[in-house]
Coordinates of C-alpha atoms in Angstrom, one line a residue:
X1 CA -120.8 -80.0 -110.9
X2 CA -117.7 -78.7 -109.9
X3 CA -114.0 -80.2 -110.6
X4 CA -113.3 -83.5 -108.3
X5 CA -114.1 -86.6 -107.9
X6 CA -117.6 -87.8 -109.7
X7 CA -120.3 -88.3 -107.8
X8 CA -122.7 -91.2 -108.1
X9 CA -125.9 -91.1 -111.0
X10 CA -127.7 -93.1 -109.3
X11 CA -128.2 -93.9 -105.3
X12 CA -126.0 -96.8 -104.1
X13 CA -129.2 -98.9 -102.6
X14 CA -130.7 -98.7 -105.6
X15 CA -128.0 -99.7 -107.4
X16 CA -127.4 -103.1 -105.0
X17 CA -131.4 -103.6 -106.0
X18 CA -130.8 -103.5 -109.1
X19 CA -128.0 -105.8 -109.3
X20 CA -129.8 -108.3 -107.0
X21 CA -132.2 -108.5 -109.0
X22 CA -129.8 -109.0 -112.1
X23 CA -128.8 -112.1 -110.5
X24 CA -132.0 -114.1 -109.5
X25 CA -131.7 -116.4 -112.1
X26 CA -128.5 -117.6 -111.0
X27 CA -125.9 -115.7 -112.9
X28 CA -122.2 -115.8 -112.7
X29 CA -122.0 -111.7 -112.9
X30 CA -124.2 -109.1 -113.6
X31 CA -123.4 -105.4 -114.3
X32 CA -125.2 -102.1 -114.3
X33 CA -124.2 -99.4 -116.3
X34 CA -125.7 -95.7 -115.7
X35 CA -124.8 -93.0 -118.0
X36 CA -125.9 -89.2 -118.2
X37 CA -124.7 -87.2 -121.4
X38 CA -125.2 -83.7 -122.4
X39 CA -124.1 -82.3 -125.6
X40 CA -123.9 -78.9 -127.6
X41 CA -123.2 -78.5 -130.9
X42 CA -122.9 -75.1 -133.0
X43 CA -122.3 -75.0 -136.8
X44 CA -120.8 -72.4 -139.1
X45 CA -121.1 -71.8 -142.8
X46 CA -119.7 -68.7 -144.9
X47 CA -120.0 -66.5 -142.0
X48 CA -122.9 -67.5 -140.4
X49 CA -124.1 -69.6 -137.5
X50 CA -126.5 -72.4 -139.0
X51 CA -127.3 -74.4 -136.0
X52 CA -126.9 -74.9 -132.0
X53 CA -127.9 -78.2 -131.0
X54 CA -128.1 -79.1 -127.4
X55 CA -129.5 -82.5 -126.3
X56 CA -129.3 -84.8 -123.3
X57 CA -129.2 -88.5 -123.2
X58 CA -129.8 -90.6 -119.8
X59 CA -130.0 -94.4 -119.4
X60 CA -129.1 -97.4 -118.3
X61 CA -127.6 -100.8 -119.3
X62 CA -127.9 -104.1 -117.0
X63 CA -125.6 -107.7 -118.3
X64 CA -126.2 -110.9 -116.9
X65 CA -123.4 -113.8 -117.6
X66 CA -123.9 -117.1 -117.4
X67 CA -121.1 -119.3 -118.2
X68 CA -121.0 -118.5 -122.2
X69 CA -124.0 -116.5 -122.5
X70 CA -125.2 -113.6 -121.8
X71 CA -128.0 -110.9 -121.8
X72 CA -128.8 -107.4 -122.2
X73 CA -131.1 -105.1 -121.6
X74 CA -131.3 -101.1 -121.4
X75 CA -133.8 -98.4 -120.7
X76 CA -134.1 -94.4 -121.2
X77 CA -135.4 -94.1 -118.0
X78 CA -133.2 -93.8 -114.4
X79 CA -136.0 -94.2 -112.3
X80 CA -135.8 -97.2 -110.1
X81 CA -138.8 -98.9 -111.0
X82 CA -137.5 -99.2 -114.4
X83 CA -134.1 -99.8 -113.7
X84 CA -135.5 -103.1 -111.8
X85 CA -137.8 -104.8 -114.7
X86 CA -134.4 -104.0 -117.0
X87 CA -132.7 -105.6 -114.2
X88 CA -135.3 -108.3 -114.6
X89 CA -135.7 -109.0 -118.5
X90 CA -132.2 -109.3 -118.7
X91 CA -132.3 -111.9 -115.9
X92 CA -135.0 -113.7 -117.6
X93 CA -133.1 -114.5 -121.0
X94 CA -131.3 -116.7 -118.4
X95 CA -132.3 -120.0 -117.4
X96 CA -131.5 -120.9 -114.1
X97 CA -132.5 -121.6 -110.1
X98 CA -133.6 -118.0 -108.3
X99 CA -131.4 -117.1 -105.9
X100 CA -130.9 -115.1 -102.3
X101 CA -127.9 -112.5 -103.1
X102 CA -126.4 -110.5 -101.0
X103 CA -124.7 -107.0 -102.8
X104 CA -122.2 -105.3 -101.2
X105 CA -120.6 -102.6 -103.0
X106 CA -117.0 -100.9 -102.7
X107 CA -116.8 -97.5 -104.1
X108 CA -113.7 -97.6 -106.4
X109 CA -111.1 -94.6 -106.1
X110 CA -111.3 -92.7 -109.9
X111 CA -108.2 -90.1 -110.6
X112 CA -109.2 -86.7 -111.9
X113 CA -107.0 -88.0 -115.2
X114 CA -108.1 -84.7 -116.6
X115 CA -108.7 -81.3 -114.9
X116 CA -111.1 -78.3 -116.4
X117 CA -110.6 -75.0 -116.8
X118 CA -113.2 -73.2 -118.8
X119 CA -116.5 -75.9 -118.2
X120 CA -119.0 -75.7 -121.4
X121 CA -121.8 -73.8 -119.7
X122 CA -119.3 -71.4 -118.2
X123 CA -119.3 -69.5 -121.6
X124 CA -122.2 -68.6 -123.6
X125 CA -123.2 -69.6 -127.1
X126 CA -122.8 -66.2 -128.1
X127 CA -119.2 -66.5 -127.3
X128 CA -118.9 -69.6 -128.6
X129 CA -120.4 -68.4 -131.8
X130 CA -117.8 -65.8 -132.0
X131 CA -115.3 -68.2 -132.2
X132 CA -116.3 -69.8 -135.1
X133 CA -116.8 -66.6 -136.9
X134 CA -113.2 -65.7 -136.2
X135 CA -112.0 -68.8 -137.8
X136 CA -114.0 -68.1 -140.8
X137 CA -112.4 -64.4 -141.3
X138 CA -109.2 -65.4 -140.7
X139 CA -109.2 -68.8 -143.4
X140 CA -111.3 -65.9 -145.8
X141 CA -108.4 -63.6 -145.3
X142 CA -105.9 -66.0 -146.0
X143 CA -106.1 -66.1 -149.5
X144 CA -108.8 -65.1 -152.6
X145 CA -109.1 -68.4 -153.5
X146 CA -110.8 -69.3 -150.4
X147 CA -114.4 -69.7 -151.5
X148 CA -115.9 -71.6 -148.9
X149 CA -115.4 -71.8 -144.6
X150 CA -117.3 -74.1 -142.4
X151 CA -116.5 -74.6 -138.7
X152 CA -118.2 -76.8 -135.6
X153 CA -117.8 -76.6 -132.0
X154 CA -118.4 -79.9 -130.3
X155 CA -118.9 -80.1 -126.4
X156 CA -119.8 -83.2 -124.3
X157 CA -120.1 -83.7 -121.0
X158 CA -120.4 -87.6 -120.3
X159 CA -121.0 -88.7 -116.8
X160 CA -121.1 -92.2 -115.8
X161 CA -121.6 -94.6 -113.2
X162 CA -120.5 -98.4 -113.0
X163 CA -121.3 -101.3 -110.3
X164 CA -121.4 -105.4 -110.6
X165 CA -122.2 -108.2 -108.7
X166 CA -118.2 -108.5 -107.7
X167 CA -118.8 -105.5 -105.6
X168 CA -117.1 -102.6 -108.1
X169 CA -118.7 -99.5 -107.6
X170 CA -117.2 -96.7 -109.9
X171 CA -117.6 -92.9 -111.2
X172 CA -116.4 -91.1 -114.1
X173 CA -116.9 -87.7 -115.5
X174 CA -115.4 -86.4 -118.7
X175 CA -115.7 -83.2 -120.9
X176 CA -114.4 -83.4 -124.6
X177 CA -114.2 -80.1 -126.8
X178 CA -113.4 -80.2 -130.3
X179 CA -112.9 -77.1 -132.6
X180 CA -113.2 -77.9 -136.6
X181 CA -112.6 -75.4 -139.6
X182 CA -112.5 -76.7 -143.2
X183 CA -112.0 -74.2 -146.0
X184 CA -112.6 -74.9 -149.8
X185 CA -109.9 -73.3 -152.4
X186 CA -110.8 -73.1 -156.0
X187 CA -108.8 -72.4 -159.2
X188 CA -109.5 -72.5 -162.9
X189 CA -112.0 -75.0 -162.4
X190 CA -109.8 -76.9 -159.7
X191 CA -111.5 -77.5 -155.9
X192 CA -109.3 -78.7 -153.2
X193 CA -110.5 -78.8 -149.2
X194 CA -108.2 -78.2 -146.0
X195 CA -109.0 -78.4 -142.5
X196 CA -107.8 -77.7 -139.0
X197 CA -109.0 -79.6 -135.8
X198 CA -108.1 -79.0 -132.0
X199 CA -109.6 -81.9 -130.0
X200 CA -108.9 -82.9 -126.0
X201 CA -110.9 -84.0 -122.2
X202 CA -110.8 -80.5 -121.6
X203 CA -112.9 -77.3 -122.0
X204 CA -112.6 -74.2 -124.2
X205 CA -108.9 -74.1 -123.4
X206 CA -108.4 -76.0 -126.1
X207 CA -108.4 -72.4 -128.0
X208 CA -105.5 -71.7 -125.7
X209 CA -103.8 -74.4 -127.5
X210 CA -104.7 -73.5 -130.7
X211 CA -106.6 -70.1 -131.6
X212 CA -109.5 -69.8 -133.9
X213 CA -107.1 -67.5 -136.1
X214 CA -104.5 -70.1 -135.9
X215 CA -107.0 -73.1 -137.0
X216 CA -108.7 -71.0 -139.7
X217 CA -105.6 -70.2 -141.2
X218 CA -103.9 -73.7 -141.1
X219 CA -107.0 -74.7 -142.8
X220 CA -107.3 -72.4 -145.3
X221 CA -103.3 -72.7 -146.0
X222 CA -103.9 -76.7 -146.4
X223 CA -106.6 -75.7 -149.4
X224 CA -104.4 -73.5 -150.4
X225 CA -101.4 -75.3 -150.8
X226 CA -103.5 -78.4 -152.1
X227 CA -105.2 -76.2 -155.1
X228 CA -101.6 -75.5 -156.4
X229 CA -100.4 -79.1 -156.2
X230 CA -99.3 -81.3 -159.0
X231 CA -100.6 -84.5 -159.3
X232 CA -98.7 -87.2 -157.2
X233 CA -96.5 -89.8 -158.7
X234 CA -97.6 -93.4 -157.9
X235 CA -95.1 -96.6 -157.1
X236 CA -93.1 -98.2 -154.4
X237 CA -91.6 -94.9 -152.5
X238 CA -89.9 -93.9 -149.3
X239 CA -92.6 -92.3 -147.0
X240 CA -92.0 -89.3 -143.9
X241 CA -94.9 -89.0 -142.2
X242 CA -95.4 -86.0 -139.8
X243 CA -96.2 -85.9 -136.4
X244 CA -99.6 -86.3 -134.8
X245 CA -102.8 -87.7 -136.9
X246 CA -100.5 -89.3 -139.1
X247 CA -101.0 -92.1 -136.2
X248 CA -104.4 -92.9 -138.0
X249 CA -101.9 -95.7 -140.0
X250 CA -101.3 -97.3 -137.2
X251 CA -104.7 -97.3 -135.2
X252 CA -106.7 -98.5 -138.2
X253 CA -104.5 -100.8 -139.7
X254 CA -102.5 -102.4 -136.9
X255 CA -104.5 -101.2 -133.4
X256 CA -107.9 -102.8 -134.2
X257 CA -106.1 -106.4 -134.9
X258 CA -104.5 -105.6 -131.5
X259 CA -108.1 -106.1 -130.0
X260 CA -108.6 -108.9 -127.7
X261 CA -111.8 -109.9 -129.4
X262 CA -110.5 -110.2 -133.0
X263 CA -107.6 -112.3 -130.9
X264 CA -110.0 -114.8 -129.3
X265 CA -111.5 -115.3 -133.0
X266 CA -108.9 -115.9 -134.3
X267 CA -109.1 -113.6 -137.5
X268 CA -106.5 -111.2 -136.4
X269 CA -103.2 -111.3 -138.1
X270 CA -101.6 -110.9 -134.6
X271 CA -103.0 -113.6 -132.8
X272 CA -100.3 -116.1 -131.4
X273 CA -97.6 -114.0 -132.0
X274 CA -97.0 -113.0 -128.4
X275 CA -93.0 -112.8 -127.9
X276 CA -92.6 -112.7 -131.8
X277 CA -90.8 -109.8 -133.8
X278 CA -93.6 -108.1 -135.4
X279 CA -92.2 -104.8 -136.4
X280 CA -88.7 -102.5 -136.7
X281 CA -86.6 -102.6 -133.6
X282 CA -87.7 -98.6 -133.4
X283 CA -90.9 -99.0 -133.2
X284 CA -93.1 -99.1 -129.8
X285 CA -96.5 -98.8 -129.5
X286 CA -99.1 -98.1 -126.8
X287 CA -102.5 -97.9 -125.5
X288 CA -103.0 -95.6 -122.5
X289 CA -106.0 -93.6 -121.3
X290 CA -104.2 -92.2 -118.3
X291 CA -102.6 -89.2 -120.5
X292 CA -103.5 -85.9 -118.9
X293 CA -106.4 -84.0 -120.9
X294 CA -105.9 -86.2 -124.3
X295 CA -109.0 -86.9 -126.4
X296 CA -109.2 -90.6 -125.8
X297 CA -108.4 -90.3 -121.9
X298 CA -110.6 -91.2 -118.8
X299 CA -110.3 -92.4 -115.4
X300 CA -112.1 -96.0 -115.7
X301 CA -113.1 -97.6 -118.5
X302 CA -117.3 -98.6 -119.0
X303 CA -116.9 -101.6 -117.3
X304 CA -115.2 -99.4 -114.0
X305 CA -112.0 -101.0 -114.4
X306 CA -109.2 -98.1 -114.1
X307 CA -107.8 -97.3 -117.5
X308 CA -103.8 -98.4 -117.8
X309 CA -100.9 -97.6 -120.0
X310 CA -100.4 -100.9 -122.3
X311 CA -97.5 -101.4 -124.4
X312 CA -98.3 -103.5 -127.5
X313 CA -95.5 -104.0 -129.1
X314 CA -91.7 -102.8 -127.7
X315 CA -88.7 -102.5 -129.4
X316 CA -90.6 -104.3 -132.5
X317 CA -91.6 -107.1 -129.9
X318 CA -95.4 -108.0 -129.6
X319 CA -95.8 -107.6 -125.5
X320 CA -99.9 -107.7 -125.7
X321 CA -103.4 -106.7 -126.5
X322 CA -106.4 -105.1 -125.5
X323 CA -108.8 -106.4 -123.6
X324 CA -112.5 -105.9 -122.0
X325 CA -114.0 -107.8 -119.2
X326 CA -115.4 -110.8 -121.3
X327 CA -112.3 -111.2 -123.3
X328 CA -110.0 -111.2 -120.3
X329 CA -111.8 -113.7 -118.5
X330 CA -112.0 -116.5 -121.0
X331 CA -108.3 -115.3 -121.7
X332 CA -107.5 -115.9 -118.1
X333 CA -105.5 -112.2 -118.8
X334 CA -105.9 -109.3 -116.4
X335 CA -108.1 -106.5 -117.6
X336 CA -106.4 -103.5 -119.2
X337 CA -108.9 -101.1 -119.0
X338 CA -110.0 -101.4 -122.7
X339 CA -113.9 -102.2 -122.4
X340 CA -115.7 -99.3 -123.7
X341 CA -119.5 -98.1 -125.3
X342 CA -121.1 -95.6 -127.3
X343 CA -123.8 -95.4 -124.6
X344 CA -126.2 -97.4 -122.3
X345 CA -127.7 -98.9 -125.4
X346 CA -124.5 -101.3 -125.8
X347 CA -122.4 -103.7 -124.6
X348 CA -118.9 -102.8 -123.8
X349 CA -116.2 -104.4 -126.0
X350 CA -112.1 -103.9 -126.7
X351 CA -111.7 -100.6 -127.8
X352 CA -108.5 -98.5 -128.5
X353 CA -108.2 -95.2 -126.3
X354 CA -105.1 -93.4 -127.2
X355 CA -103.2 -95.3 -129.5
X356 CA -99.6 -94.4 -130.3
X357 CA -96.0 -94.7 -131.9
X358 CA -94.0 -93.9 -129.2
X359 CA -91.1 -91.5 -129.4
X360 CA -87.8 -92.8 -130.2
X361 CA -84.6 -91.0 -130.5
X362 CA -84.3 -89.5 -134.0
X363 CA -84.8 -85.9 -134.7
X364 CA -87.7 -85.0 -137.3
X365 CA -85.4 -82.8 -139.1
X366 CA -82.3 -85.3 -139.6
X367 CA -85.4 -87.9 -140.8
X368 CA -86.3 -85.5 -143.5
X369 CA -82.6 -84.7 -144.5
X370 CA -81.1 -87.7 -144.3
X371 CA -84.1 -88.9 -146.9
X372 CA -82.7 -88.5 -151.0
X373 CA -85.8 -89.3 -152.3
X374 CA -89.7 -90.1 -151.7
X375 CA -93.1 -88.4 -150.2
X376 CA -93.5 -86.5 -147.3
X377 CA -96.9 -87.0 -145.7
X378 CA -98.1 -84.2 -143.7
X379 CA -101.2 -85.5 -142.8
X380 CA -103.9 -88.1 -143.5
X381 CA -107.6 -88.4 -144.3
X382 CA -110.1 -91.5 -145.0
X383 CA -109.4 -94.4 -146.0
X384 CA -110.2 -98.4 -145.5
X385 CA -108.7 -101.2 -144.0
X386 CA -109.4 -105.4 -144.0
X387 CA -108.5 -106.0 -140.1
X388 CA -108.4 -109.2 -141.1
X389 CA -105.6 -108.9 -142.8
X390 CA -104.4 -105.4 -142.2
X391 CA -104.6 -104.1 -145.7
X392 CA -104.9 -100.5 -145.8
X393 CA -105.4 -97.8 -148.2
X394 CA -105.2 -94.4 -147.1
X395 CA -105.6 -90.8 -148.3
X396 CA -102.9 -88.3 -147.8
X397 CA -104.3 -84.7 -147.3
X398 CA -101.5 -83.1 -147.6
X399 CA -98.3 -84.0 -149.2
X400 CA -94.7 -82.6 -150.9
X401 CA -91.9 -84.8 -152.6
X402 CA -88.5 -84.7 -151.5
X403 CA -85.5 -84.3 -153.2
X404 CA -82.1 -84.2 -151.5
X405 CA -82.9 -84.0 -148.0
X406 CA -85.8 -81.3 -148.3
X407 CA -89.3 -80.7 -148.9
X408 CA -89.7 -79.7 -153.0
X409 CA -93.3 -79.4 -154.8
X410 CA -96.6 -79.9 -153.6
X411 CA -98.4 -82.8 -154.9
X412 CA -101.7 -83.9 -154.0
X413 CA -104.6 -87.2 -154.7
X414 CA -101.6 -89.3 -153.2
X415 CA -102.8 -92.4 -151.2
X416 CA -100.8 -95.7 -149.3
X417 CA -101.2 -98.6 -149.8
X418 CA -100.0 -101.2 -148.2
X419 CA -100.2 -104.0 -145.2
X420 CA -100.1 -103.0 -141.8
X421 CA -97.7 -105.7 -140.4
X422 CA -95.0 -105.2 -143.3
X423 CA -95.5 -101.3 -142.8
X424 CA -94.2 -101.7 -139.3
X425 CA -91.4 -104.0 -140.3
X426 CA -90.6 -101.2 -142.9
X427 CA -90.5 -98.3 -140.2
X428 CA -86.6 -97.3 -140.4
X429 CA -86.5 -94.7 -137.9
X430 CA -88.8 -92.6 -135.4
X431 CA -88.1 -89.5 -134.2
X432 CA -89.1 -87.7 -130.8
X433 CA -91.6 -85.3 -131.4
X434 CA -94.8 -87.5 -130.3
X435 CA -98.0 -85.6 -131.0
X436 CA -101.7 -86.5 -131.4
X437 CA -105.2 -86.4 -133.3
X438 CA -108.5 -86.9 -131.8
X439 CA -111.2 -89.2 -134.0
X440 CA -114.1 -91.3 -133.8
X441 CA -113.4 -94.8 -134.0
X442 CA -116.1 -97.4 -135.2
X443 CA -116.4 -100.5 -134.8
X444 CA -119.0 -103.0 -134.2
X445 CA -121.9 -100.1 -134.8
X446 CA -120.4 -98.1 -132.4
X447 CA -118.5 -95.0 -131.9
X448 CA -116.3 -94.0 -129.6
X449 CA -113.2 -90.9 -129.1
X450 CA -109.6 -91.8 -130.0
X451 CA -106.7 -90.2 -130.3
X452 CA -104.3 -91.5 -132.9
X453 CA -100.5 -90.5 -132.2
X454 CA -97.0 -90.9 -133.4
X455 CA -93.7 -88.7 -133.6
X456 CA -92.5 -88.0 -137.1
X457 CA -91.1 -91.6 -139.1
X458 CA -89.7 -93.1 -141.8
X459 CA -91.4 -96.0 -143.9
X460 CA -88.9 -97.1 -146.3
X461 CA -90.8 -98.6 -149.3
X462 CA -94.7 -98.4 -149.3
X463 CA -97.2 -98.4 -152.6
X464 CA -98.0 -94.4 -153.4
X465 CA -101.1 -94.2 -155.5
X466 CA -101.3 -91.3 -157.8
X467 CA -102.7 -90.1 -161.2
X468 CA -98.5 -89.7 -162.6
X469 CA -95.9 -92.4 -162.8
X470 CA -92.4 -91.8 -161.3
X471 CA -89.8 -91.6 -163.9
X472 CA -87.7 -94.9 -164.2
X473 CA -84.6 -94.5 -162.5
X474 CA -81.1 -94.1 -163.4
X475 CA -78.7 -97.3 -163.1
X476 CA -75.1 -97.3 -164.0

């Protein structure tokens, strides 16, 4: 495969077959979905290589929609033979008068969102290996407290083809690289854990980004730093959060309530407030798979619906949602690129891609100085969330107090807590330095890449959970 426009999985006759036959049962819409992944996977541990993995995963998904209801059916199989009886069992759930169709299929123009460089098979697992074992020495030379290094280096290669009965025909091929160290520091009895990741749609250029040296030590320097902490304070604080994957707040305990489907239900805390005031007037955040060479980024979505920049909330306004094909429809909205799968073997439904706190005009460093007193998060890890309700509780990895404008001692085990519609009305001020973090996102038993994003912020009061309790303060 070579850097362009992807080609088709599947021929485009067989396809219209398929899709026919899809609809002989009178359907409103049918869908096939073809999908050919290939993934490697090498491990690290204390200096040595553990595992290569390498596997490849082909299929195909066929939905049939009849007014409400729907069907599907999937097989491991591409051949066409197989591709028809799914074609057909899915048609068969459906109850209905068989049908003459005629298929006609308009191949849909797919950007190259994000171009290559260095393609996975272009280097070889010896080289690849190497990498990893540079990390290690470098976190190991860091500091003698480093006991233990582990690294992975994840490639995938995810090639897919869409078509449906409304005549969409569309391509998409994406790589995905992501480079992982975590180190282990331990002290008098005392273990603390860093880590460093580098994730994009691109290839090994990522290490331009970021070396193996660079992510080893970073790692190795969070442990580090974490393994001399004091315990964190607990009670109502004022909160900096850093740049980048401190956007995880925001994805898990606002973005997934910003999901169509949870909107049709009903059970979002979001739902009908369209036009309402539902955060700080600094505050604007967005959905938008079109970003060059980001984690989250692709050219149509797993429906074939080109993916789109979508701003959630502006200037603290709610402006929309997410939404697949089947939500769209029976919101009579347009589609907004959103409807996205593990694989073959599910349904597409609203999923986040990159999901972010958009810059705003503060500088990180006047946030940070022009803050007395509170908890500066560097960067977070874990945690839960009711999306429901938008409760959250989440684990700081790395954190400092401040005292007069700047960063003073290390604490660590500090968690927020807190409600992820009156965390966004607390957001005072955002500054311009928009980076991201690339994740897995589950939901409904399926897991997909997202990058969470923000620029550095402010949260003015938010619950800090610690093992110490803050000192009363001074009045009068």
């Amino acid at each position: 495969m070579s850097e362009g426009h992807a080609q088709c999985i599947v021929p485009e006759e067989v396809l219209k077959k398929v899709l026919k036959a899809a609809m002989m049962t009178g359907a409103d819409f049918a869908e096939v979905f073809i999908e050919d992944t290939s993934t490697e996977t090498i491990t690290m541990e204390d200096g040595r290589i553990e595992n290569v993995n390498s596997g490849r995963d082909r299929g195909a998904g066929v939905r049939v929609i009849k007014g409400e209801t729907s069907s599907y059916c999937f097989t491991d199989s591409l051949e066409e033979k197989d591709l028809l009886q799914a074609a057909r069992t899915a048609a068969g759930a459906l109850s209905g008068a068989r049908g003459d169709y005629t298929i006609d299929l308009t191949r849909r123009e797919v950007p190259v969102i994000s171009p290559i460089a260095k393609y996975p098979w272009e280097t070889t697992k010896a080289v690849k290996a190497e990498f990893l074992l540079r990390a290690d020495r470098a976190a190991r030379a860091y500091d003698p407290l480093i006991r233990q290094v582990t690294g992975a280096l994840l490639e995938i290669v995810r090639n897919t083809t869409i078509a449906n009965s409304e005549g969409i025909l569309a391509a998409d091929s994406v790589v995905r690289s992501r480079f992982t160290v975590s180190a282990l520091a331990a002290k008098t009895g005392v273990l603390q854990t860093g880590s460093a990741t580098i994730g994009k749609t691109r290839g090994l250029e990522i290490l331009d980004i970021k070396t193996p040296e660079e992510l080893g030590k970073d790692a190795a320097r969070q442990a580090i730093v974490n393994v001399h902490a004091s315990p964190a304070p607990s009670g109502p604080m004022t909160v900096v959060m850093t740049n980048g994957w401190g956007g995880v707040l925001f994805h898990e305990a606002c973005g997934h309530s910003l999901e169509a489907d949870g909107i049709l239900r009903g059970s979002s805390v979001f739902a009908g407030k369209i036009g309402q005031k539902v955060a700080s007037e600094c505050v604007t955040a967005v959905d938008d798979p079109t970003i060059p060479n980001e984690w989250g980024s692709f050219g149509v979505d797993d429906e074939g619906n080109p993916g789109k920049r979508t701003v959630l909330i502006e200037n603290g306004i709610l402006k929309n949602y997410m939404y697949d094909r089947k939500s769209a429809v029976k919101a009579k909205h347009e589609f907004t690129g959103n409807g996205r799968r593990q694989s073959y073997r599910y349904i597409a439904i609203p999923r986040m891609t990159n999901t972010f706190i958009a810059p705003h005009t503060s500088k990180a460093e006047d946030i940070l100085a022009d803050t007395p007193d509170g908890l500066y998060a560097k960067g977070l890890r874990g945690g839960q969330v009711n999306s429901a309700t938008g409760d959250f509780v989440f684990n700081v990895s790395e954190a400092y107090l401040i005292k007069n404008g700047k960063l003073g001692d290390a604490v660590r085990g500090a968690t927020l807590i807190g409600n992820g519609l009156k965390t966004l009305a607390e957001i005072d001020a955002v500054a311009d330095d928009l980076d991201f973090g690339p994740g897995n996102c589950g939901k409904g038993g399926q897991s997909v890449p997202a990058a969470c994003g923000q620029p550095a912020l402010r949260i003015r009061r938010i619950t800090v959970g610690g093992t110490q309790r803050r000192p009363a303060e001074r009045r009068g």
